[in-house]
CSV table of C-alpha atoms in Angstrom, one decimal:
chain,number,residue,atom,x,y,z
A,198,UNK,CA,87.1,-129.1,-4.5
A,199,UNK,CA,87.1,-125.4,-4.6
A,200,UNK,CA,85.9,-125.4,-8.2
A,201,UNK,CA,83.1,-127.8,-7.2
A,202,UNK,CA,82.1,-125.4,-4.5
A,203,UNK,CA,82.0,-122.5,-6.8
A,204,UNK,CA,79.8,-124.5,-9.3
A,205,UNK,CA,77.5,-125.5,-6.5
A,206,UNK,CA,77.2,-121.9,-5.3
A,207,UNK,CA,76.5,-120.8,-8.8
A,208,UNK,CA,73.7,-123.3,-9.1
A,209,UNK,CA,72.1,-122.3,-5.9
A,210,UNK,CA,72.2,-118.6,-6.9
A,211,UNK,CA,70.4,-119.5,-10.1
A,212,UNK,CA,67.8,-121.5,-8.2
A,213,UNK,CA,67.2,-118.6,-5.7
A,214,UNK,CA,66.9,-116.1,-8.5
A,215,UNK,CA,64.4,-118.4,-10.3
A,216,UNK,CA,62.2,-118.9,-7.1
A,217,UNK,CA,62.3,-115.1,-6.4
A,218,UNK,CA,61.2,-114.4,-10.0
A,219,UNK,CA,58.5,-116.8,-9.7
A,220,UNK,CA,57.3,-115.4,-6.5
A,221,UNK,CA,57.4,-112.0,-7.9
A,222,UNK,CA,55.4,-113.1,-10.8
A,223,UNK,CA,52.9,-114.7,-8.5
A,224,UNK,CA,52.4,-111.4,-6.6
A,225,UNK,CA,51.5,-109.7,-9.9
A,226,UNK,CA,48.9,-112.0,-11.2
A,227,UNK,CA,46.4,-110.5,-13.6
A,228,UNK,CA,43.0,-109.6,-12.0
A,229,UNK,CA,40.1,-111.3,-13.6
A,230,UNK,CA,37.1,-108.9,-13.4
A,231,UNK,CA,34.9,-111.5,-14.8
A,232,UNK,CA,35.9,-114.0,-12.1
A,233,UNK,CA,33.1,-115.6,-9.9
A,234,UNK,CA,34.4,-113.5,-7.0
A,235,UNK,CA,35.7,-109.9,-7.7
A,236,UNK,CA,35.8,-106.9,-5.6
A,237,UNK,CA,38.1,-104.0,-4.3
A,238,UNK,CA,39.3,-104.4,-0.9
A,239,UNK,CA,39.7,-101.6,1.6
A,240,UNK,CA,43.4,-101.1,0.6
A,241,UNK,CA,42.1,-100.2,-3.0
A,242,UNK,CA,43.4,-103.6,-4.4
A,243,UNK,CA,41.3,-105.7,-6.8
A,244,UNK,CA,40.6,-109.1,-5.6
A,245,UNK,CA,39.5,-111.9,-8.0
A,246,UNK,CA,39.1,-115.6,-7.2
A,247,UNK,CA,37.6,-118.3,-9.3
A,248,UNK,CA,36.0,-120.0,-6.4
A,249,UNK,CA,35.6,-119.5,-2.6
A,250,UNK,CA,38.7,-119.9,-0.6
A,251,UNK,CA,39.2,-123.3,1.0
A,252,UNK,CA,42.2,-122.3,3.3
A,253,UNK,CA,42.1,-119.1,5.1
A,254,UNK,CA,44.2,-117.4,7.6
A,255,UNK,CA,42.7,-114.5,9.5
A,256,UNK,CA,44.9,-111.9,11.1
A,257,UNK,CA,42.3,-109.9,12.9
A,258,UNK,CA,40.0,-111.1,15.7
A,259,UNK,CA,36.9,-109.6,14.1
A,260,UNK,CA,37.4,-111.4,10.9
A,261,UNK,CA,37.7,-114.6,12.7
A,262,UNK,CA,34.5,-114.1,14.8
A,263,UNK,CA,32.5,-113.1,11.7
A,264,UNK,CA,33.7,-116.1,9.6
A,265,UNK,CA,32.5,-118.3,12.5
A,266,UNK,CA,29.1,-116.4,12.5
A,267,UNK,CA,28.9,-116.9,8.8
A,268,UNK,CA,29.5,-120.8,9.2
A,269,UNK,CA,32.8,-120.6,7.4
A,270,UNK,CA,34.9,-122.1,10.3
A,271,UNK,CA,35.8,-125.1,8.3
A,272,UNK,CA,37.8,-122.8,5.9
A,273,UNK,CA,39.8,-121.3,8.7
A,274,UNK,CA,43.3,-122.8,9.1
A,275,UNK,CA,44.7,-120.1,11.2
A,276,UNK,CA,43.8,-117.3,13.5
A,277,UNK,CA,45.5,-114.1,14.8
A,278,UNK,CA,47.2,-115.0,18.2
A,279,UNK,CA,44.9,-112.8,20.3
A,280,UNK,CA,41.6,-113.9,18.9
A,281,UNK,CA,39.7,-116.2,21.4
A,282,UNK,CA,36.0,-115.7,20.4
A,283,UNK,CA,34.2,-117.8,19.7
A,284,UNK,CA,35.8,-120.3,22.1
A,285,UNK,CA,36.5,-122.9,19.4
A,286,UNK,CA,38.7,-120.2,17.7
A,287,UNK,CA,41.3,-120.6,20.5
A,288,UNK,CA,42.1,-124.1,19.1
A,289,UNK,CA,43.1,-122.8,15.8
A,290,UNK,CA,46.8,-122.5,14.8
A,291,UNK,CA,47.9,-119.0,15.9
A,292,UNK,CA,49.8,-116.5,13.7
A,293,UNK,CA,51.3,-113.0,14.3
A,294,UNK,CA,52.1,-110.4,11.8
A,295,UNK,CA,54.9,-109.3,14.0
A,296,UNK,CA,56.5,-112.8,13.5
A,297,UNK,CA,58.4,-114.4,10.5
A,298,UNK,CA,56.0,-114.6,7.5
A,299,UNK,CA,57.4,-117.8,6.6
A,300,UNK,CA,55.2,-119.6,9.1
A,301,UNK,CA,52.1,-118.4,7.1
A,302,UNK,CA,53.8,-119.1,3.7
A,303,UNK,CA,54.4,-122.7,4.7
A,304,UNK,CA,50.8,-123.2,5.8
A,305,UNK,CA,49.9,-122.5,2.1
A,306,UNK,CA,46.7,-120.6,2.5
A,307,UNK,CA,44.4,-119.5,-0.5
A,308,UNK,CA,43.7,-116.2,1.3
A,309,UNK,CA,45.2,-114.3,4.2
A,310,UNK,CA,42.6,-111.6,5.5
A,311,UNK,CA,44.2,-108.6,7.2
A,312,UNK,CA,43.2,-105.0,7.9
A,313,UNK,CA,44.8,-101.8,6.8
A,314,UNK,CA,46.4,-101.3,10.1
A,315,UNK,CA,48.6,-104.3,9.4
A,316,UNK,CA,49.7,-102.9,6.0
A,317,UNK,CA,50.8,-99.7,7.8
A,318,UNK,CA,52.6,-101.3,10.8
A,319,UNK,CA,54.1,-104.4,9.0
A,320,UNK,CA,54.5,-103.5,5.3
A,321,UNK,CA,57.5,-105.9,4.8
A,322,UNK,CA,55.4,-108.8,6.4
A,323,UNK,CA,52.6,-108.2,3.8
A,324,UNK,CA,54.9,-107.8,0.9
A,325,UNK,CA,56.5,-111.1,1.8
A,326,UNK,CA,53.1,-112.8,1.5
A,327,UNK,CA,52.3,-111.1,-1.7
A,328,UNK,CA,55.8,-112.1,-3.1
A,329,UNK,CA,55.0,-115.7,-2.1
A,330,UNK,CA,51.9,-115.7,-4.4
A,331,UNK,CA,49.4,-115.5,-1.5
A,332,UNK,CA,46.2,-113.6,-2.0
A,333,UNK,CA,46.1,-110.9,0.8
A,334,UNK,CA,42.8,-109.3,1.3
A,335,UNK,CA,42.6,-106.1,3.5
A,336,UNK,CA,39.2,-105.3,5.1
A,337,UNK,CA,38.0,-103.1,7.9
A,338,UNK,CA,34.7,-101.2,8.1
A,339,UNK,CA,35.5,-97.9,9.8
A,340,UNK,CA,32.0,-97.0,10.4
A,341,UNK,CA,28.6,-98.8,11.0
A,342,UNK,CA,27.3,-98.0,7.6
A,343,UNK,CA,30.1,-99.9,6.0
A,344,UNK,CA,29.5,-103.1,8.0
A,345,UNK,CA,27.1,-104.7,5.4
A,346,UNK,CA,29.6,-104.3,2.6
A,347,UNK,CA,32.4,-105.7,4.8
A,348,UNK,CA,30.2,-108.8,5.7
A,349,UNK,CA,29.3,-109.3,2.1
A,350,UNK,CA,32.9,-109.4,1.0
A,351,UNK,CA,33.7,-112.0,3.7
A,352,UNK,CA,30.7,-114.0,2.4
A,353,UNK,CA,32.0,-113.7,-1.1
A,354,UNK,CA,35.3,-115.1,-0.1
A,355,UNK,CA,33.6,-118.0,1.6
A,356,UNK,CA,30.6,-118.7,-0.5
A,357,UNK,CA,28.3,-117.9,2.4
A,358,UNK,CA,26.2,-115.1,0.8
A,359,UNK,CA,22.9,-116.5,1.8
A,360,UNK,CA,24.0,-116.8,5.5
A,361,UNK,CA,25.3,-113.3,5.4
A,362,UNK,CA,21.9,-111.9,4.2
A,363,UNK,CA,20.2,-113.7,7.0
A,364,UNK,CA,22.5,-112.5,9.6
A,365,UNK,CA,22.5,-108.9,8.4
A,366,UNK,CA,18.6,-108.9,8.3
A,367,UNK,CA,18.7,-110.1,11.9
A,368,UNK,CA,21.4,-107.7,12.9
A,369,UNK,CA,19.6,-104.5,11.8
A,370,UNK,CA,16.2,-105.8,13.1
A,371,UNK,CA,17.6,-106.3,16.5
A,372,UNK,CA,19.2,-102.9,16.5
A,373,UNK,CA,15.9,-101.2,15.5
A,374,UNK,CA,14.2,-103.2,18.3
A,375,UNK,CA,16.6,-101.7,20.9
A,376,UNK,CA,16.0,-98.2,19.5
A,377,UNK,CA,12.2,-98.7,19.6
A,378,UNK,CA,12.4,-99.7,23.3
A,379,UNK,CA,14.6,-96.8,24.4
A,380,UNK,CA,13.7,-93.9,22.1
A,381,UNK,CA,10.9,-92.6,24.4
A,382,UNK,CA,12.7,-93.2,27.6
A,383,UNK,CA,12.6,-90.2,29.9
A,384,UNK,CA,14.5,-88.4,31.2
A,385,UNK,CA,17.3,-88.8,28.5
A,386,UNK,CA,20.5,-90.0,30.1
A,387,UNK,CA,23.8,-88.3,29.2
A,388,UNK,CA,26.8,-90.5,28.7
A,389,UNK,CA,30.5,-90.1,28.6
A,390,UNK,CA,32.3,-93.0,26.9
A,391,UNK,CA,36.0,-93.5,27.9
A,392,UNK,CA,37.8,-95.4,25.2
A,393,UNK,CA,41.2,-95.2,27.0
A,394,UNK,CA,42.2,-93.6,30.3
A,395,UNK,CA,45.4,-92.3,28.8
A,396,UNK,CA,44.5,-88.4,28.1
A,397,UNK,CA,40.9,-89.5,28.8
A,398,UNK,CA,40.2,-90.4,25.2
A,399,UNK,CA,36.7,-90.8,23.9
A,400,UNK,CA,35.4,-91.7,20.4
A,401,UNK,CA,33.8,-89.5,17.8
A,402,UNK,CA,29.9,-89.4,17.6
A,403,UNK,CA,30.0,-91.3,14.3
A,404,UNK,CA,32.0,-94.1,15.7
A,405,UNK,CA,30.5,-97.5,16.6
A,406,UNK,CA,30.6,-96.6,20.3
A,407,UNK,CA,29.1,-93.1,19.5
A,408,UNK,CA,26.2,-94.5,17.5
A,409,UNK,CA,25.6,-97.2,20.2
A,410,UNK,CA,24.9,-94.4,22.8
A,411,UNK,CA,22.3,-92.8,20.5
A,412,UNK,CA,20.6,-96.2,19.6
A,413,UNK,CA,20.6,-97.1,23.3
A,414,UNK,CA,18.6,-93.9,23.9
A,415,UNK,CA,21.4,-91.8,25.3
A,416,UNK,CA,23.0,-88.3,24.9
A,417,UNK,CA,26.7,-88.3,24.1
A,418,UNK,CA,28.3,-85.8,26.4
A,419,UNK,CA,31.2,-85.8,24.1
A,420,UNK,CA,29.4,-84.8,20.9
A,421,UNK,CA,32.0,-82.1,20.3
A,422,UNK,CA,34.9,-84.9,20.2
A,423,UNK,CA,37.1,-84.5,17.1
A,424,UNK,CA,39.5,-87.2,16.0
A,425,UNK,CA,43.2,-86.5,16.2
A,426,UNK,CA,43.8,-88.2,12.9
A,427,UNK,CA,42.0,-88.0,9.6
A,428,UNK,CA,39.5,-90.8,9.2
A,429,UNK,CA,39.9,-92.0,12.8
A,430,UNK,CA,37.4,-92.3,15.5
A,431,UNK,CA,39.5,-91.9,18.7
A,432,UNK,CA,39.6,-88.5,20.1
A,433,UNK,CA,41.6,-86.9,23.0
A,434,UNK,CA,39.2,-85.2,25.4
A,435,UNK,CA,41.2,-84.7,28.6
A,436,UNK,CA,40.3,-84.6,32.3
A,437,UNK,CA,39.6,-80.9,32.2
A,438,UNK,CA,36.8,-81.1,29.6
A,439,UNK,CA,35.3,-84.1,31.4
A,440,UNK,CA,35.2,-82.2,34.7
A,441,UNK,CA,33.7,-79.1,33.1
A,442,UNK,CA,30.8,-81.4,32.2
A,443,UNK,CA,30.7,-83.2,35.7
A,444,UNK,CA,27.0,-82.2,36.5
A,445,UNK,CA,25.8,-83.5,33.1
A,446,UNK,CA,27.3,-86.9,33.0
A,447,UNK,CA,24.6,-89.3,34.3
A,448,UNK,CA,26.4,-92.5,33.2
A,449,UNK,CA,30.1,-93.0,32.8
A,450,UNK,CA,31.1,-96.0,30.6
A,451,UNK,CA,34.7,-97.3,30.4
A,452,UNK,CA,35.8,-99.5,27.7
A,453,UNK,CA,37.7,-102.6,28.8
A,454,UNK,CA,40.1,-104.6,26.6
A,455,UNK,CA,43.4,-104.3,24.8
A,456,UNK,CA,42.9,-100.6,24.1
A,457,UNK,CA,42.1,-99.8,27.7
A,458,UNK,CA,42.4,-101.8,30.9
A,459,UNK,CA,39.1,-100.6,31.9
A,460,UNK,CA,38.0,-99.1,35.2
A,461,UNK,CA,35.4,-99.7,37.8
A,462,UNK,CA,33.3,-97.6,40.1
A,463,UNK,CA,36.0,-97.8,42.8
A,464,UNK,CA,39.0,-97.0,40.5
A,465,UNK,CA,37.4,-94.3,38.6
A,466,UNK,CA,36.1,-92.7,41.7
A,467,UNK,CA,39.6,-92.6,43.1
A,468,UNK,CA,40.9,-90.4,40.1
A,469,UNK,CA,41.8,-86.8,41.0
A,470,UNK,CA,38.7,-84.7,40.8
A,471,UNK,CA,36.4,-87.5,39.6
A,472,UNK,CA,34.3,-87.3,42.9
A,473,UNK,CA,32.4,-84.3,41.6
A,474,UNK,CA,31.1,-86.2,38.5
A,475,UNK,CA,27.5,-86.9,38.8
A,476,UNK,CA,27.7,-90.5,37.6
A,477,UNK,CA,30.4,-91.2,40.2
A,478,UNK,CA,28.2,-89.8,43.0
A,479,UNK,CA,25.3,-92.0,41.9
A,480,UNK,CA,27.4,-95.1,41.4
A,481,UNK,CA,26.4,-95.3,37.7
A,482,UNK,CA,29.9,-96.1,36.4
A,483,UNK,CA,30.1,-99.2,34.2
A,484,UNK,CA,32.6,-101.1,32.1
A,485,UNK,CA,32.0,-102.6,28.6
A,486,UNK,CA,34.1,-104.9,26.8
A,487,UNK,CA,35.6,-103.4,23.5
A,488,UNK,CA,34.8,-106.5,21.5
A,489,UNK,CA,31.1,-105.6,22.0
A,490,UNK,CA,31.1,-102.0,21.4
A,491,UNK,CA,34.1,-101.1,19.1
A,492,UNK,CA,34.7,-104.3,17.1
A,493,UNK,CA,32.9,-104.8,13.7
A,494,UNK,CA,31.2,-108.1,14.5
A,495,UNK,CA,27.6,-109.2,15.0
A,496,UNK,CA,28.1,-109.0,18.6
A,497,UNK,CA,27.9,-105.1,18.3
A,498,UNK,CA,24.1,-105.7,18.9
A,499,UNK,CA,25.1,-107.1,22.4
A,500,UNK,CA,27.1,-104.0,23.0
A,501,UNK,CA,24.2,-101.7,22.0
A,502,UNK,CA,22.1,-103.8,24.3
A,503,UNK,CA,24.4,-103.6,27.2
A,504,UNK,CA,24.6,-99.8,26.7
A,505,UNK,CA,20.8,-99.6,26.8
A,506,UNK,CA,20.8,-101.7,29.9
A,507,UNK,CA,23.1,-99.1,31.7
A,508,UNK,CA,20.8,-96.3,30.6
A,509,UNK,CA,17.4,-97.8,30.8
A,510,UNK,CA,17.6,-100.8,33.2
A,511,UNK,CA,13.9,-100.9,34.0
A,512,UNK,CA,13.0,-101.1,30.2
A,513,UNK,CA,15.9,-103.5,29.1
A,514,UNK,CA,15.9,-105.8,32.1
A,515,UNK,CA,12.1,-106.1,32.3
A,516,UNK,CA,11.2,-109.7,33.3
A,517,UNK,CA,7.5,-109.7,33.3
A,518,UNK,CA,7.5,-112.7,31.0
A,519,UNK,CA,8.7,-114.7,33.9
A,520,UNK,CA,6.0,-113.6,36.2
A,521,UNK,CA,4.2,-116.9,36.2
A,522,UNK,CA,3.8,-120.0,38.3
A,523,UNK,CA,5.6,-122.3,35.6
A,524,UNK,CA,8.2,-124.6,36.9
A,525,UNK,CA,11.5,-122.7,36.4
A,526,UNK,CA,14.3,-124.0,34.3
A,527,UNK,CA,18.0,-123.4,34.9
A,528,UNK,CA,18.1,-121.1,31.9
A,529,UNK,CA,15.1,-119.2,33.3
A,530,UNK,CA,17.0,-119.0,36.5
A,531,UNK,CA,20.1,-117.5,34.9
A,532,UNK,CA,18.0,-114.9,33.0
A,533,UNK,CA,16.1,-113.8,36.1
A,534,UNK,CA,19.4,-113.4,38.1
A,535,UNK,CA,21.1,-111.4,35.5
A,536,UNK,CA,18.0,-109.1,34.8
A,537,UNK,CA,17.0,-108.7,38.4
A,538,UNK,CA,20.5,-107.8,39.5
A,539,UNK,CA,21.3,-105.7,36.3
A,540,UNK,CA,24.6,-107.7,35.9
A,541,UNK,CA,26.8,-106.7,32.9
A,542,UNK,CA,27.2,-109.8,30.7
A,543,UNK,CA,30.5,-111.5,31.4
A,544,UNK,CA,33.2,-111.8,28.7
A,545,UNK,CA,36.9,-112.7,29.3
A,546,UNK,CA,38.9,-109.6,28.7
A,547,UNK,CA,42.4,-111.2,28.3
A,548,UNK,CA,43.4,-112.6,25.1
A,549,UNK,CA,45.4,-115.2,27.1
A,550,UNK,CA,42.3,-116.5,28.9
A,551,UNK,CA,42.7,-119.9,27.5
A,552,UNK,CA,46.4,-120.2,28.2
A,553,UNK,CA,45.9,-121.2,31.7
A,554,UNK,CA,43.5,-123.8,33.1
A,555,UNK,CA,40.5,-122.2,34.9
A,556,UNK,CA,40.0,-123.1,38.5
A,557,UNK,CA,36.3,-123.3,38.1
A,558,UNK,CA,34.1,-123.2,34.8
A,559,UNK,CA,36.0,-122.3,31.5
A,560,UNK,CA,34.1,-119.7,29.5
A,561,UNK,CA,32.1,-121.0,26.5
A,562,UNK,CA,33.0,-124.7,27.2
A,563,UNK,CA,29.7,-126.0,28.4
A,564,UNK,CA,28.8,-129.1,26.3
A,565,UNK,CA,25.0,-128.2,26.5
A,566,UNK,CA,25.2,-124.4,26.1
A,567,UNK,CA,26.8,-123.1,22.8
A,568,UNK,CA,27.9,-119.5,22.0
A,569,UNK,CA,25.1,-119.4,19.4
A,570,UNK,CA,22.4,-120.0,22.0
A,571,UNK,CA,20.1,-117.1,22.9
A,572,UNK,CA,20.8,-117.7,26.6
A,573,UNK,CA,24.5,-118.1,26.4
A,574,UNK,CA,25.5,-114.7,27.7
A,575,UNK,CA,23.1,-114.7,30.7
A,576,UNK,CA,24.0,-118.4,31.6
A,577,UNK,CA,27.7,-117.6,31.4
A,578,UNK,CA,27.3,-114.5,33.5
A,579,UNK,CA,25.1,-116.0,36.0
A,580,UNK,CA,27.7,-119.0,36.4
A,581,UNK,CA,30.6,-116.5,36.8
A,582,UNK,CA,28.7,-114.5,39.4
A,583,UNK,CA,28.9,-117.7,41.6
A,584,UNK,CA,25.2,-117.8,42.0
A,585,UNK,CA,24.5,-120.8,39.8
A,586,UNK,CA,26.1,-124.1,40.0
A,587,UNK,CA,27.3,-126.4,37.2
A,588,UNK,CA,28.6,-129.9,36.9
A,589,UNK,CA,31.7,-131.6,35.5
A,590,UNK,CA,32.0,-135.1,34.1
A,591,UNK,CA,35.6,-136.0,33.5
A,592,UNK,CA,36.9,-133.1,31.4
A,593,UNK,CA,33.5,-132.1,30.1
A,594,UNK,CA,31.4,-129.3,31.7
A,595,UNK,CA,27.6,-129.1,31.7
A,596,UNK,CA,24.9,-126.5,32.7
A,597,UNK,CA,21.7,-128.6,32.2
A,598,UNK,CA,19.7,-125.4,30.9
A,599,UNK,CA,16.4,-127.3,30.8
A,600,UNK,CA,16.6,-129.0,34.2
A,601,UNK,CA,14.4,-127.6,37.0
A,602,UNK,CA,15.7,-125.4,39.9
A,603,UNK,CA,15.5,-126.7,43.4
A,604,UNK,CA,14.8,-124.7,46.6
A,605,UNK,CA,18.2,-125.3,47.8
A,606,UNK,CA,19.8,-124.1,44.5
A,607,UNK,CA,17.7,-120.9,44.9
A,608,UNK,CA,18.8,-120.4,48.5
A,609,UNK,CA,22.5,-120.8,47.5
A,610,UNK,CA,22.0,-118.1,44.8
A,611,UNK,CA,20.2,-115.7,47.2
A,612,UNK,CA,22.9,-116.2,49.8
A,613,UNK,CA,25.8,-115.5,47.3
A,614,UNK,CA,24.1,-112.5,45.8
A,615,UNK,CA,22.9,-111.0,49.1
A,616,UNK,CA,24.2,-109.8,52.4
A,617,UNK,CA,22.8,-112.1,55.0
A,618,UNK,CA,24.2,-113.0,58.4
A,619,UNK,CA,23.0,-115.2,61.3
A,620,UNK,CA,20.6,-113.4,63.6
A,621,UNK,CA,20.7,-115.9,66.3
A,622,UNK,CA,17.0,-117.0,65.9
A,623,UNK,CA,17.9,-120.7,65.0
A,624,UNK,CA,14.4,-121.5,63.7
A,625,UNK,CA,13.7,-125.3,63.8
A,626,UNK,CA,13.9,-126.8,60.3
A,627,UNK,CA,12.8,-130.5,60.4
A,628,UNK,CA,14.7,-131.6,57.2
A,629,UNK,CA,17.9,-129.4,57.7
A,630,UNK,CA,20.0,-132.6,57.8
A,631,UNK,CA,18.9,-133.3,54.2
A,632,UNK,CA,20.2,-129.8,52.9
A,633,UNK,CA,23.8,-129.8,51.5
A,634,UNK,CA,24.1,-126.2,52.6
A,635,UNK,CA,22.5,-126.4,56.0
A,636,UNK,CA,24.1,-123.3,57.4
A,637,UNK,CA,22.9,-121.2,54.3
A,638,UNK,CA,19.4,-122.6,54.7
A,639,UNK,CA,19.3,-121.8,58.4
A,640,UNK,CA,20.3,-118.3,57.9
A,641,UNK,CA,17.9,-117.5,55.2
A,642,UNK,CA,15.0,-119.1,57.0
A,643,UNK,CA,15.9,-117.1,60.1
A,644,UNK,CA,15.9,-113.9,58.0
A,645,UNK,CA,12.5,-114.6,56.6
A,646,UNK,CA,13.7,-115.1,53.0
A,647,UNK,CA,12.1,-118.6,52.8
A,648,UNK,CA,9.0,-120.0,54.5
A,649,UNK,CA,8.7,-123.5,55.8
A,650,UNK,CA,6.1,-126.0,54.9
A,651,UNK,CA,5.0,-127.7,58.0
A,652,UNK,CA,8.4,-127.1,59.5
A,653,UNK,CA,10.1,-128.5,56.5
A,654,UNK,CA,12.4,-126.5,54.0
A,655,UNK,CA,12.0,-129.1,51.1
A,656,UNK,CA,15.4,-128.7,49.5
A,657,UNK,CA,14.7,-130.8,46.5
A,658,UNK,CA,11.4,-129.3,45.6
A,659,UNK,CA,11.3,-127.6,42.2
A,660,UNK,CA,10.5,-123.9,42.3
A,661,UNK,CA,8.5,-121.7,39.9
A,662,UNK,CA,9.5,-118.4,38.3
A,663,UNK,CA,7.4,-116.4,40.7
A,664,UNK,CA,9.2,-118.0,43.7
A,665,UNK,CA,12.6,-117.1,42.2
A,666,UNK,CA,11.4,-113.5,41.7
A,667,UNK,CA,10.1,-113.4,45.2
A,668,UNK,CA,13.4,-114.6,46.7
A,669,UNK,CA,15.4,-112.2,44.6
A,670,UNK,CA,13.2,-109.3,45.7
A,671,UNK,CA,14.4,-110.0,49.4
A,672,UNK,CA,17.9,-108.9,48.2
């Protein structure tokens, strides 16, 4: 019996040695520089594939987002556990480089895409994947001028080069359009960008956030910021230096996300000494989601546009195109509300957003408004403001973007956005009983926001774009 056990142990040892040797050999595959796909990744490693990868696991949220933009989502079998954009990505199997690499090895991917940060913080994890014969590609553009090369490498891995070219052309065109709109704005606005509240860190002028300020027509107050580590973009600035420039800071922008919990006008104003900052005095303190301003994705255009909206609201939120008597659609309604009220576009900040059921609308899950739609951000923002209603049919949510807007829907929005109270007039409204929100209608009629037609409010009558603008102007 003992002899049999010894023989079994010896056989198992031989098997393990053989497997390990095979894995080691797989991790040292010869690079074919004549392969259909060949490039050097950002870890300096040569990558070669005979054909686009069919099974990809992404361990960085920006990679995931960009692969969806490229139309390569069908090749994604796994996602980093904090990546929840686009909304469909939250349904993928989740992986974590802080966990056991065996979960990824068992999934049998063709390629695992990481970033250099992962190699530095979890070298054993990466080594385990390589030893299992998995192709590991490390990519990360540390500046905007490297973004195109980064996207083109993702496209090469997925066979989406044509789509990449199309998206990059649009990306640069839209950035140029924003710059063209803001370059002549006067007076120029000086901005302090807070990347983290800890030690009041900012970013270097050549960072994506720093370049966003310039493209948005602003002046970076922290143009003297120097990174604390070679090749980095985060710089400790400190409260003393910020307060030294208090009179020069027209706009204060605080990044919000995993890197920084973000601030608000109220919380930032409460910091010691911050009451002397010009932007705080003038209530020009804003937050911006780090996924828009510091993450290398096509949504960076939205981040630059948001920065420009903070600096040049009259230019960027111009809604002259809606000054007409056309019957307004609900997507027109959303755009007008966000632009008229200069609302920052809404994006969930928590990576655990989809872990708990939402009490109201769930971001990105409208059946009739997808994240690729031009009006997506303004529709989501208007809905989250509580000003615009939506419907639910079973477990499906609908916005009805092309449906007309009724007088009562407009009244509800104005009441939610404004500060109206009963003034005791109690104006007679002949069809008040036909209104679902009769109290709101009564208050707004009494306050002169809405006129009556022969004594009737006409709650179901469709409104025009000009009528929406006139009602919003009453705010």
